mmCIF file of C-alpha atoms in Angstrom:
data_model
loop_
_atom_site.group_PDB
_atom_site.id
_atom_site.type_symbol
_atom_site.label_atom_id
_atom_site.label_comp_id
_atom_site.label_asym_id
_atom_site.label_seq_id
_atom_site.Cartn_x
_atom_site.Cartn_y
_atom_site.Cartn_z
ATOM 1 C CA MET A 1 59.035 6.936 107.289
ATOM 2 C CA GLU A 2 55.710 6.638 105.433
ATOM 3 C CA GLU A 3 54.733 10.066 106.792
ATOM 4 C CA ASP A 4 57.996 11.527 105.436
ATOM 5 C CA ASP A 5 57.271 10.020 101.987
ATOM 6 C CA ASP A 6 53.840 11.670 101.994
ATOM 7 C CA MET A 7 55.421 15.002 102.932
ATOM 8 C CA VAL A 8 57.919 14.679 100.076
ATOM 9 C CA LYS A 9 55.074 14.013 97.621
ATOM 10 C CA GLU A 10 53.263 17.102 98.891
ATOM 11 C CA GLY A 11 56.448 19.137 98.531
ATOM 12 C CA LEU A 12 56.787 19.901 102.248
ATOM 13 C CA LEU A 13 60.176 18.188 102.350
ATOM 14 C CA ALA A 14 62.891 18.004 99.694
ATOM 15 C CA SER A 15 63.154 14.775 97.734
ATOM 16 C CA PRO A 16 66.388 12.833 98.405
ATOM 17 C CA ARG A 17 67.261 13.395 94.741
ATOM 18 C CA GLU A 18 67.299 17.153 95.429
ATOM 19 C CA ILE A 19 69.658 16.854 98.409
ATOM 20 C CA PHE A 20 73.316 17.071 97.384
ATOM 21 C CA SER A 21 74.701 15.183 100.413
ATOM 22 C CA ILE A 22 72.479 12.202 99.516
ATOM 23 C CA SER A 23 72.446 12.215 95.686
ATOM 24 C CA GLY A 24 75.390 14.382 94.629
ATOM 25 C CA PRO A 25 78.955 13.275 93.752
ATOM 26 C CA ILE A 26 80.371 14.058 97.208
ATOM 27 C CA HIS A 27 83.480 12.002 96.341
ATOM 28 C CA LEU A 28 84.657 14.723 93.932
ATOM 29 C CA THR A 29 86.424 16.845 96.529
ATOM 30 C CA SER A 30 89.004 18.041 93.997
ATOM 31 C CA ILE A 31 88.199 18.764 90.346
ATOM 32 C CA ASP A 32 90.627 17.828 87.582
ATOM 33 C CA TRP A 33 89.427 19.877 84.611
ATOM 34 C CA ASN A 34 91.284 17.551 82.223
ATOM 35 C CA ASN A 35 89.134 14.657 83.424
ATOM 36 C CA SER A 36 85.996 14.293 81.278
ATOM 37 C CA TYR A 37 84.043 12.571 84.084
ATOM 38 C CA HIS A 38 84.831 15.506 86.401
ATOM 39 C CA ARG A 39 83.726 18.092 83.825
ATOM 40 C CA THR A 40 80.578 16.093 83.078
ATOM 41 C CA SER A 41 79.775 15.850 86.786
ATOM 42 C CA VAL A 42 80.187 19.585 87.336
ATOM 43 C CA ALA A 43 78.063 20.498 84.305
ATOM 44 C CA SER A 44 75.265 18.044 85.174
ATOM 45 C CA CYS A 45 75.237 19.079 88.844
ATOM 46 C CA LEU A 46 74.837 22.735 87.848
ATOM 47 C CA VAL A 47 71.831 21.717 85.752
ATOM 48 C CA GLN A 48 70.468 19.873 88.805
ATOM 49 C CA ALA A 49 71.040 23.092 90.753
ATOM 50 C CA VAL A 50 68.594 24.851 88.414
ATOM 51 C CA TYR A 51 65.988 22.121 88.923
ATOM 52 C CA THR A 52 66.401 22.480 92.686
ATOM 53 C CA LEU A 53 66.283 26.291 92.544
ATOM 54 C CA GLU A 54 62.860 26.042 90.922
ATOM 55 C CA ARG A 55 61.667 23.408 93.405
ATOM 56 C CA ASP A 56 62.900 25.596 96.291
ATOM 57 C CA ARG A 57 60.887 28.453 94.798
ATOM 58 C CA GLN A 58 57.767 26.352 94.279
ATOM 59 C CA GLN A 59 57.783 25.027 97.840
ATOM 60 C CA ASN A 60 58.983 28.268 99.432
ATOM 61 C CA ARG A 61 62.053 26.530 100.841
ATOM 62 C CA ILE A 62 64.226 29.370 102.065
ATOM 63 C CA GLY A 63 67.093 29.699 104.518
ATOM 64 C CA LEU A 64 68.133 26.356 106.038
ATOM 65 C CA LYS A 65 65.387 24.541 104.103
ATOM 66 C CA SER A 66 66.750 25.541 100.688
ATOM 67 C CA GLN A 67 68.706 22.823 98.884
ATOM 68 C CA ALA A 68 69.883 24.337 95.609
ATOM 69 C CA HIS A 69 72.997 26.193 96.795
ATOM 70 C CA HIS A 70 74.800 22.978 97.797
ATOM 71 C CA TRP A 71 74.835 21.867 94.163
ATOM 72 C CA TRP A 72 77.046 24.791 93.084
ATOM 73 C CA GLU A 73 78.927 25.722 96.271
ATOM 74 C CA PHE A 74 80.503 22.253 96.485
ATOM 75 C CA PHE A 75 82.344 22.978 93.205
ATOM 76 C CA ASN A 76 83.326 26.560 94.170
ATOM 77 C CA PHE A 77 80.739 28.316 92.032
ATOM 78 C CA THR A 78 78.540 31.247 92.961
ATOM 79 C CA LEU A 79 75.063 32.050 91.642
ATOM 80 C CA ALA A 80 75.500 35.155 89.460
ATOM 81 C CA GLU A 81 71.984 35.322 87.991
ATOM 82 C CA THR A 82 68.721 33.366 87.962
ATOM 83 C CA LEU A 83 66.832 33.244 84.672
ATOM 84 C CA ILE A 84 63.069 33.720 85.021
ATOM 85 C CA ASP A 85 60.448 32.724 82.448
ATOM 86 C CA GLN A 86 58.199 35.726 81.827
ATOM 87 C CA SER A 87 55.157 33.534 81.192
ATOM 88 C CA ASP A 88 54.914 31.690 84.521
ATOM 89 C CA GLY A 89 57.598 33.223 86.737
ATOM 90 C CA SER A 90 59.501 29.926 86.985
ATOM 91 C CA ILE A 91 63.288 29.657 87.212
ATOM 92 C CA TYR A 92 64.378 27.911 84.001
ATOM 93 C CA GLY A 93 68.103 28.609 84.082
ATOM 94 C CA ALA A 94 70.977 30.198 85.950
ATOM 95 C CA VAL A 95 74.384 31.759 85.409
ATOM 96 C CA PHE A 96 77.063 30.311 87.700
ATOM 97 C CA GLN A 97 80.483 31.906 88.180
ATOM 98 C CA TYR A 98 83.604 29.963 89.122
ATOM 99 C CA LYS A 99 85.300 31.541 92.139
ATOM 100 C CA LEU A 100 88.778 30.128 91.415
ATOM 101 C CA PHE A 101 88.944 31.172 87.754
ATOM 102 C CA SER A 102 92.163 32.752 86.527
ATOM 103 C CA TYR A 103 92.966 33.933 83.024
ATOM 104 C CA ASN A 104 96.452 32.463 83.588
ATOM 105 C CA TYR A 105 94.908 29.056 82.886
ATOM 106 C CA HIS A 106 95.065 29.910 79.202
ATOM 107 C CA SER A 107 98.877 29.719 79.244
ATOM 108 C CA ALA A 108 98.636 25.904 79.232
ATOM 109 C CA PRO A 109 97.662 25.052 75.622
ATOM 110 C CA TYR A 110 97.175 21.282 76.058
ATOM 111 C CA SER A 111 95.129 21.344 79.254
ATOM 112 C CA LYS A 112 91.413 21.977 79.648
ATOM 113 C CA THR A 113 90.596 25.193 81.433
ATOM 114 C CA PRO A 114 87.720 25.655 83.869
ATOM 115 C CA PRO A 115 84.957 28.014 82.785
ATOM 116 C CA LEU A 116 84.510 31.469 84.212
ATOM 117 C CA GLN A 117 80.761 31.081 83.758
ATOM 118 C CA VAL A 118 78.401 28.163 83.208
ATOM 119 C CA ILE A 119 74.916 28.970 81.903
ATOM 120 C CA ALA A 120 72.661 26.026 82.766
ATOM 121 C CA PHE A 121 69.081 25.191 81.786
ATOM 122 C CA ARG A 122 66.697 22.714 83.396
ATOM 123 C CA GLY A 123 64.218 20.464 81.643
ATOM 124 C CA THR A 124 60.511 19.907 82.240
ATOM 125 C CA ILE A 125 59.218 19.835 85.814
ATOM 126 C CA MET A 126 55.891 18.044 85.998
ATOM 127 C CA LYS A 127 54.514 20.071 88.900
ATOM 128 C CA ARG A 128 51.504 22.355 88.696
ATOM 129 C CA HIS A 129 53.609 25.540 89.048
ATOM 130 C CA SER A 130 55.644 24.870 85.887
ATOM 131 C CA ARG A 131 54.066 21.921 84.046
ATOM 132 C CA SER A 132 51.841 23.853 81.629
ATOM 133 C CA ARG A 133 54.551 26.200 80.351
ATOM 134 C CA ASP A 134 57.208 23.474 80.124
ATOM 135 C CA LEU A 135 54.941 21.140 78.145
ATOM 136 C CA ARG A 136 54.106 23.916 75.682
ATOM 137 C CA LEU A 137 57.837 24.413 75.129
ATOM 138 C CA ASP A 138 58.323 20.646 74.726
ATOM 139 C CA LEU A 139 55.761 20.832 71.924
ATOM 140 C CA ARG A 140 57.745 23.683 70.359
ATOM 141 C CA CYS A 141 60.801 21.385 70.291
ATOM 142 C CA VAL A 142 58.809 18.831 68.308
ATOM 143 C CA ARG A 143 57.592 21.546 65.931
ATOM 144 C CA ASP A 144 61.065 23.144 65.642
ATOM 145 C CA SER A 145 59.734 26.498 66.848
ATOM 146 C CA LEU A 146 61.592 26.819 70.162
ATOM 147 C CA HIS A 147 63.454 29.849 68.797
ATOM 148 C CA ASP A 148 60.241 31.905 68.830
ATOM 149 C CA SER A 149 59.541 31.369 72.550
ATOM 150 C CA THR A 150 60.094 34.170 75.060
ATOM 151 C CA ARG A 151 62.164 31.750 77.172
ATOM 152 C CA PHE A 152 64.642 31.108 74.378
ATOM 153 C CA VAL A 153 64.787 34.761 73.297
ATOM 154 C CA HIS A 154 65.710 35.676 76.884
ATOM 155 C CA ALA A 155 68.245 32.828 77.137
ATOM 156 C CA ILE A 156 70.129 33.824 73.981
ATOM 157 C CA GLU A 157 70.276 37.447 75.183
ATOM 158 C CA VAL A 158 71.858 36.305 78.459
ATOM 159 C CA ILE A 159 74.373 34.142 76.580
ATOM 160 C CA LYS A 160 75.340 36.930 74.196
ATOM 161 C CA THR A 161 75.828 39.317 77.134
ATOM 162 C CA ALA A 162 78.079 36.817 78.937
ATOM 163 C CA VAL A 163 80.187 36.208 75.809
ATOM 164 C CA ALA A 164 80.501 39.963 75.184
ATOM 165 C CA LYS A 165 81.845 40.413 78.729
ATOM 166 C CA THR A 166 84.164 37.427 79.068
ATOM 167 C CA GLY A 167 84.763 35.961 75.603
ATOM 168 C CA ASN A 168 83.397 32.673 74.298
ATOM 169 C CA ALA A 169 86.327 30.567 75.579
ATOM 170 C CA ALA A 170 85.328 31.248 79.196
ATOM 171 C CA VAL A 171 81.633 30.358 78.886
ATOM 172 C CA TRP A 172 80.037 26.915 79.025
ATOM 173 C CA LEU A 173 76.446 25.975 78.208
ATOM 174 C CA ALA A 174 74.735 23.022 79.886
ATOM 175 C CA GLY A 175 71.209 21.673 79.769
ATOM 176 C CA HIS A 176 69.044 18.624 80.309
ATOM 177 C CA SER A 177 66.096 17.508 78.143
ATOM 178 C CA LEU A 178 64.170 20.701 77.267
ATOM 179 C CA GLY A 179 67.116 22.631 78.714
ATOM 180 C CA ALA A 180 69.479 20.704 76.416
ATOM 181 C CA ALA A 181 67.336 21.809 73.470
ATOM 182 C CA VAL A 182 67.734 25.437 74.603
ATOM 183 C CA ALA A 183 71.509 25.012 75.014
ATOM 184 C CA LEU A 184 71.900 23.188 71.676
ATOM 185 C CA LEU A 185 69.933 25.776 69.713
ATOM 186 C CA ALA A 186 71.834 28.607 71.389
ATOM 187 C CA GLY A 187 75.148 26.835 70.753
ATOM 188 C CA LYS A 188 74.368 26.485 67.043
ATOM 189 C CA ILE A 189 73.399 30.155 66.746
ATOM 190 C CA MET A 190 76.522 31.332 68.598
ATOM 191 C CA THR A 191 78.775 29.063 66.500
ATOM 192 C CA ARG A 192 77.315 30.395 63.251
ATOM 193 C CA SER A 193 77.977 33.903 64.593
ATOM 194 C CA GLY A 194 81.655 33.034 65.115
ATOM 195 C CA PHE A 195 81.515 32.377 68.889
ATOM 196 C CA PRO A 196 81.578 28.594 69.500
ATOM 197 C CA LEU A 197 80.912 27.613 73.109
ATOM 198 C CA GLU A 198 81.723 24.483 75.081
ATOM 199 C CA CYS A 199 78.363 22.771 75.387
ATOM 200 C CA TYR A 200 77.132 19.877 77.580
ATOM 201 C CA LEU A 201 73.838 18.391 76.367
ATOM 202 C CA PHE A 202 72.197 15.776 78.595
ATOM 203 C CA ASN A 203 69.367 13.694 77.059
ATOM 204 C CA PRO A 204 68.604 16.258 74.310
ATOM 205 C CA PRO A 205 65.285 15.671 72.491
ATOM 206 C CA PHE A 206 65.501 14.310 68.950
ATOM 207 C CA SER A 207 62.582 15.719 66.964
ATOM 208 C CA SER A 208 61.935 12.696 64.759
ATOM 209 C CA ILE A 209 60.679 9.100 65.014
ATOM 210 C CA PRO A 210 62.842 7.172 67.543
ATOM 211 C CA ILE A 211 63.805 4.299 65.225
ATOM 212 C CA GLU A 212 66.617 3.321 67.607
ATOM 213 C CA LYS A 213 64.072 2.487 70.310
ATOM 214 C CA LEU A 214 61.178 1.220 68.198
ATOM 215 C CA VAL A 215 63.011 -1.117 65.802
ATOM 216 C CA LYS A 216 64.987 -4.011 67.309
ATOM 217 C CA SER A 217 66.596 -5.487 64.164
ATOM 218 C CA GLU A 218 69.844 -3.725 63.188
ATOM 219 C CA LYS A 219 69.328 -4.624 59.509
ATOM 220 C CA LEU A 220 65.812 -3.212 59.531
ATOM 221 C CA LYS A 221 67.014 -0.028 61.264
ATOM 222 C CA HIS A 222 69.626 0.481 58.558
ATOM 223 C CA GLY A 223 67.073 -0.256 55.829
ATOM 224 C CA VAL A 224 64.600 2.301 57.193
ATOM 225 C CA ARG A 225 67.311 4.951 57.556
ATOM 226 C CA PHE A 226 68.828 4.169 54.144
ATOM 227 C CA ALA A 227 65.426 4.675 52.508
ATOM 228 C CA GLY A 228 65.002 7.892 54.472
ATOM 229 C CA SER A 229 68.366 9.196 53.256
ATOM 230 C CA LEU A 230 67.509 8.408 49.634
ATOM 231 C CA VAL A 231 64.183 10.235 49.912
ATOM 232 C CA LYS A 232 65.701 13.262 51.668
ATOM 233 C CA ALA A 233 68.565 13.528 49.186
ATOM 234 C CA GLY A 234 66.188 13.225 46.229
ATOM 235 C CA VAL A 235 63.757 15.816 47.561
ATOM 236 C CA ALA A 236 66.620 18.147 48.511
ATOM 237 C CA ILE A 237 68.075 18.007 44.984
ATOM 238 C CA ALA A 238 64.636 18.651 43.479
ATOM 239 C CA VAL A 239 63.751 21.519 45.833
ATOM 240 C CA LYS A 240 67.162 23.178 45.735
ATOM 241 C CA GLY A 241 67.303 22.819 41.987
ATOM 242 C CA ARG A 242 64.384 25.245 41.921
ATOM 243 C CA HIS A 243 66.134 27.522 44.410
ATOM 244 C CA HIS A 244 69.672 27.198 43.102
ATOM 245 C CA HIS A 245 70.754 30.650 44.328
ATOM 246 C CA ASN A 246 70.313 29.540 47.972
ATOM 247 C CA LYS A 247 72.253 26.279 47.756
ATOM 248 C CA GLY A 248 75.724 27.659 48.458
ATOM 249 C CA GLN A 249 74.406 29.745 51.316
ATOM 250 C CA GLU A 250 72.705 26.696 52.889
ATOM 251 C CA ASP A 251 75.799 24.483 52.600
ATOM 252 C CA ASP A 252 77.953 27.216 54.098
ATOM 253 C CA SER A 253 75.549 27.583 57.025
ATOM 254 C CA PHE A 254 75.709 23.851 57.784
ATOM 255 C CA MET A 255 79.487 23.685 57.400
ATOM 256 C CA LYS A 256 79.949 26.558 59.855
ATOM 257 C CA LEU A 257 78.893 24.043 62.516
ATOM 258 C CA ALA A 258 81.233 21.245 61.380
ATOM 259 C CA SER A 259 84.178 22.247 63.599
ATOM 260 C CA TRP A 260 81.957 22.773 66.661
ATOM 261 C CA ILE A 261 81.872 19.589 68.751
ATOM 262 C CA PRO A 262 79.334 19.707 71.594
ATOM 263 C CA TYR A 263 79.302 16.999 74.268
ATOM 264 C CA LEU A 264 76.207 14.850 73.761
ATOM 265 C CA TYR A 265 74.968 12.487 76.506
ATOM 266 C CA VAL A 266 72.408 9.862 75.519
ATOM 267 C CA ASN A 267 70.860 6.709 76.946
ATOM 268 C CA PRO A 268 69.739 4.003 74.481
ATOM 269 C CA LEU A 269 66.716 3.250 76.715
ATOM 270 C CA ASP A 270 65.522 6.852 76.581
ATOM 271 C CA PRO A 271 63.255 7.325 73.513
ATOM 272 C CA ILE A 272 63.564 11.112 73.806
ATOM 273 C CA CYS A 273 67.272 11.143 72.921
ATOM 274 C CA SER A 274 68.223 7.634 71.768
ATOM 275 C CA GLU A 275 67.790 8.383 68.051
ATOM 276 C CA TYR A 276 71.013 10.451 68.159
ATOM 277 C CA ILE A 277 72.821 7.087 68.396
ATOM 278 C CA GLY A 278 71.222 5.904 65.149
ATOM 279 C CA TYR A 279 71.580 9.305 63.471
ATOM 280 C CA PHE A 280 75.366 9.278 63.756
ATOM 281 C CA SER A 281 75.951 5.528 63.322
ATOM 282 C CA HIS A 282 73.827 5.529 60.144
ATOM 283 C CA ARG A 283 75.866 8.390 58.729
ATOM 284 C CA ASN A 284 79.087 6.450 59.339
ATOM 285 C CA LYS A 285 77.603 3.333 57.729
ATOM 286 C CA MET A 286 76.546 5.273 54.637
ATOM 287 C CA PHE A 287 80.128 6.417 54.125
ATOM 288 C CA GLU A 288 81.405 2.866 54.686
ATOM 289 C CA ILE A 289 79.184 1.420 51.942
ATOM 290 C CA GLY A 290 80.153 4.132 49.474
ATOM 291 C CA ALA A 291 76.977 6.197 49.760
ATOM 292 C CA GLY A 292 78.741 9.195 51.263
ATOM 293 C CA LYS A 293 77.559 11.628 48.567
ATOM 294 C CA ILE A 294 73.918 10.773 49.268
ATOM 295 C CA GLU A 295 74.404 11.076 53.022
ATOM 296 C CA ARG A 296 76.221 14.419 52.755
ATOM 297 C CA ILE A 297 73.054 15.828 51.203
ATOM 298 C CA ALA A 298 70.620 13.926 53.460
ATOM 299 C CA THR A 299 72.322 14.784 56.759
ATOM 300 C CA ARG A 300 72.044 18.538 56.067
ATOM 301 C CA ASN A 301 68.308 18.401 55.529
ATOM 302 C CA SER A 302 65.015 17.699 57.202
ATOM 303 C CA LEU A 303 62.267 16.151 55.081
ATOM 304 C CA ARG A 304 59.649 18.161 56.968
ATOM 305 C CA SER A 305 61.452 21.446 56.231
ATOM 306 C CA LEU A 306 61.962 20.510 52.581
ATOM 307 C CA LEU A 307 58.311 19.632 52.008
ATOM 308 C CA SER A 308 57.088 22.734 53.849
ATOM 309 C CA GLY A 309 59.122 24.933 51.522
ATOM 310 C CA GLY A 310 61.882 25.743 53.978
ATOM 311 C CA GLY A 311 64.616 24.519 51.669
ATOM 312 C CA GLY A 312 65.775 21.980 54.237
ATOM 313 C CA GLY A 313 66.243 24.171 57.240
ATOM 314 C CA SER A 314 69.909 25.058 56.830
ATOM 315 C CA SER A 315 69.778 28.478 55.263
ATOM 316 C CA CYS A 316 71.018 31.485 57.195
ATOM 317 C CA SER A 317 67.593 33.025 57.222
ATOM 318 C CA ASP A 318 65.914 30.109 58.972
ATOM 319 C CA SER A 319 68.765 28.381 60.791
ATOM 320 C CA SER A 320 67.010 28.921 64.130
ATOM 321 C CA SER A 321 63.979 26.923 62.993
ATOM 322 C CA GLU A 322 65.846 23.914 61.563
ATOM 323 C CA PRO A 323 65.457 20.598 63.416
ATOM 324 C CA LEU A 324 67.792 20.483 66.409
ATOM 325 C CA HIS A 325 69.256 17.134 65.386
ATOM 326 C CA LEU A 326 70.825 18.521 62.184
ATOM 327 C CA LEU A 327 74.243 18.400 63.801
ATOM 328 C CA PRO A 328 77.474 17.780 61.849
ATOM 329 C CA SER A 329 79.722 16.796 64.762
ATOM 330 C CA ALA A 330 79.480 15.677 68.383
ATOM 331 C CA TYR A 331 81.440 13.965 71.112
ATOM 332 C CA MET A 332 78.889 11.370 72.212
ATOM 333 C CA THR A 333 78.728 9.599 75.556
ATOM 334 C CA ILE A 334 76.355 6.604 75.598
ATOM 335 C CA ASN A 335 75.275 5.195 78.953
ATOM 336 C CA THR A 336 75.711 1.424 78.590
ATOM 337 C CA SER A 337 74.415 0.654 82.083
ATOM 338 C CA LYS A 338 70.945 -0.888 82.274
ATOM 339 C CA SER A 339 68.543 1.810 83.491
ATOM 340 C CA PRO A 340 65.616 0.178 85.346
ATOM 341 C CA ASP A 341 62.943 2.498 83.952
ATOM 342 C CA PHE A 342 62.322 5.542 81.743
ATOM 343 C CA LYS A 343 62.649 7.960 84.659
ATOM 344 C CA ARG A 344 66.216 6.802 85.323
ATOM 345 C CA ALA A 345 67.095 6.516 81.625
ATOM 346 C CA HIS A 346 66.025 10.117 81.050
ATOM 347 C CA GLY A 347 67.251 11.465 84.396
ATOM 348 C CA ILE A 348 70.147 13.834 85.030
ATOM 349 C CA HIS A 349 71.583 11.871 87.980
ATOM 350 C CA GLN A 350 73.015 9.076 85.817
ATOM 351 C CA TRP A 351 75.715 11.343 84.412
ATOM 352 C CA TRP A 352 77.637 11.813 87.678
ATOM 353 C CA ASP A 353 77.111 8.267 88.993
ATOM 354 C CA PRO A 354 80.552 7.013 90.170
ATOM 355 C CA MET A 355 79.603 3.527 88.846
ATOM 356 C CA PHE A 356 78.863 4.955 85.398
ATOM 357 C CA SER A 357 79.690 2.703 82.469
ATOM 358 C CA GLY A 358 79.710 4.260 79.030
ATOM 359 C CA GLU A 359 80.826 4.250 75.426
ATOM 360 C CA TYR A 360 82.569 7.340 74.045
ATOM 361 C CA ILE A 361 82.485 8.163 70.329
ATOM 362 C CA LEU A 362 83.773 11.203 68.467
ATOM 363 C CA HIS A 363 81.662 11.980 65.383
ATOM 364 C CA GLN A 364 83.178 14.511 62.991
ATOM 365 C CA PHE A 365 81.551 15.508 59.735
ATOM 366 C CA ASN A 366 83.587 14.817 56.591
ATOM 367 C CA GLN A 367 83.113 17.393 53.862
#
């Protein structure tokens, strides 16, 4: 057994977490597309398929040794296209096609329809074949410059091609961590272009200080965020007062996203994504205490963008470079189970766990 563990570490054998029969939701033998747990499980497993595709490639696991195909074949999907990063040759995403799709599904207005295609993106893989490139893109997420990367430019081209062929109603986006950042940015761009997509975002990075994780006192959290909102609103009014002709355009750009409600999956013990919990709960609290006007201005803007002369990051001209977390609406799933460590709290496997315990909150932006 110890020898097997060593072989896994060296990449000669697949990790149990890459093997569908060991780690996948094998109990889901029939998918009910109206069931949110079922849809979540399918979307997250297709993201895991991308991770495993890249690990198969890195370790030259072909034929019977390959593990990735089980993650999509179990749910009756086929692999339509693998997405390759030009910089390092790694597989960062994939297009999966549902074999049982029928356009007749659309005759049932109150039921959820399965996707024709799911475009899924993996997160960072800390192995020597992909680590360097992935970490550089992680840094781009922090700097809000992911849109300039060759990986994202390729991803948005693939998404636009799929939507042009099948229509936006038949296409889902899904991603984990860095991949969730790619999917979120693409989803915002497509929504602003008039083509909103169903979007599943697992542990998406929040490009700001994780107050939710760092500050334990609820009163202190609210105080820090309240001060932040006051500063952002004040700076926004001052900056946009000097650029009055852009104000209407910026507000319109933000409001174009208001009706788009992506599915957001966060774990409070994961500092990479946990601040989304505070971001939305603070906004609700501001409205409750009668400070809604301040928060309407603050929530549209990033202090960093305002101070750098970007006007807040919501204008049409620079909407791609705005902070990812400037999001009007979301259907948020919070994992309330106790994750034993960061690796589990940030991992993709938690989202199809049959013992999953969560809190579900719909956040919709009020104009």
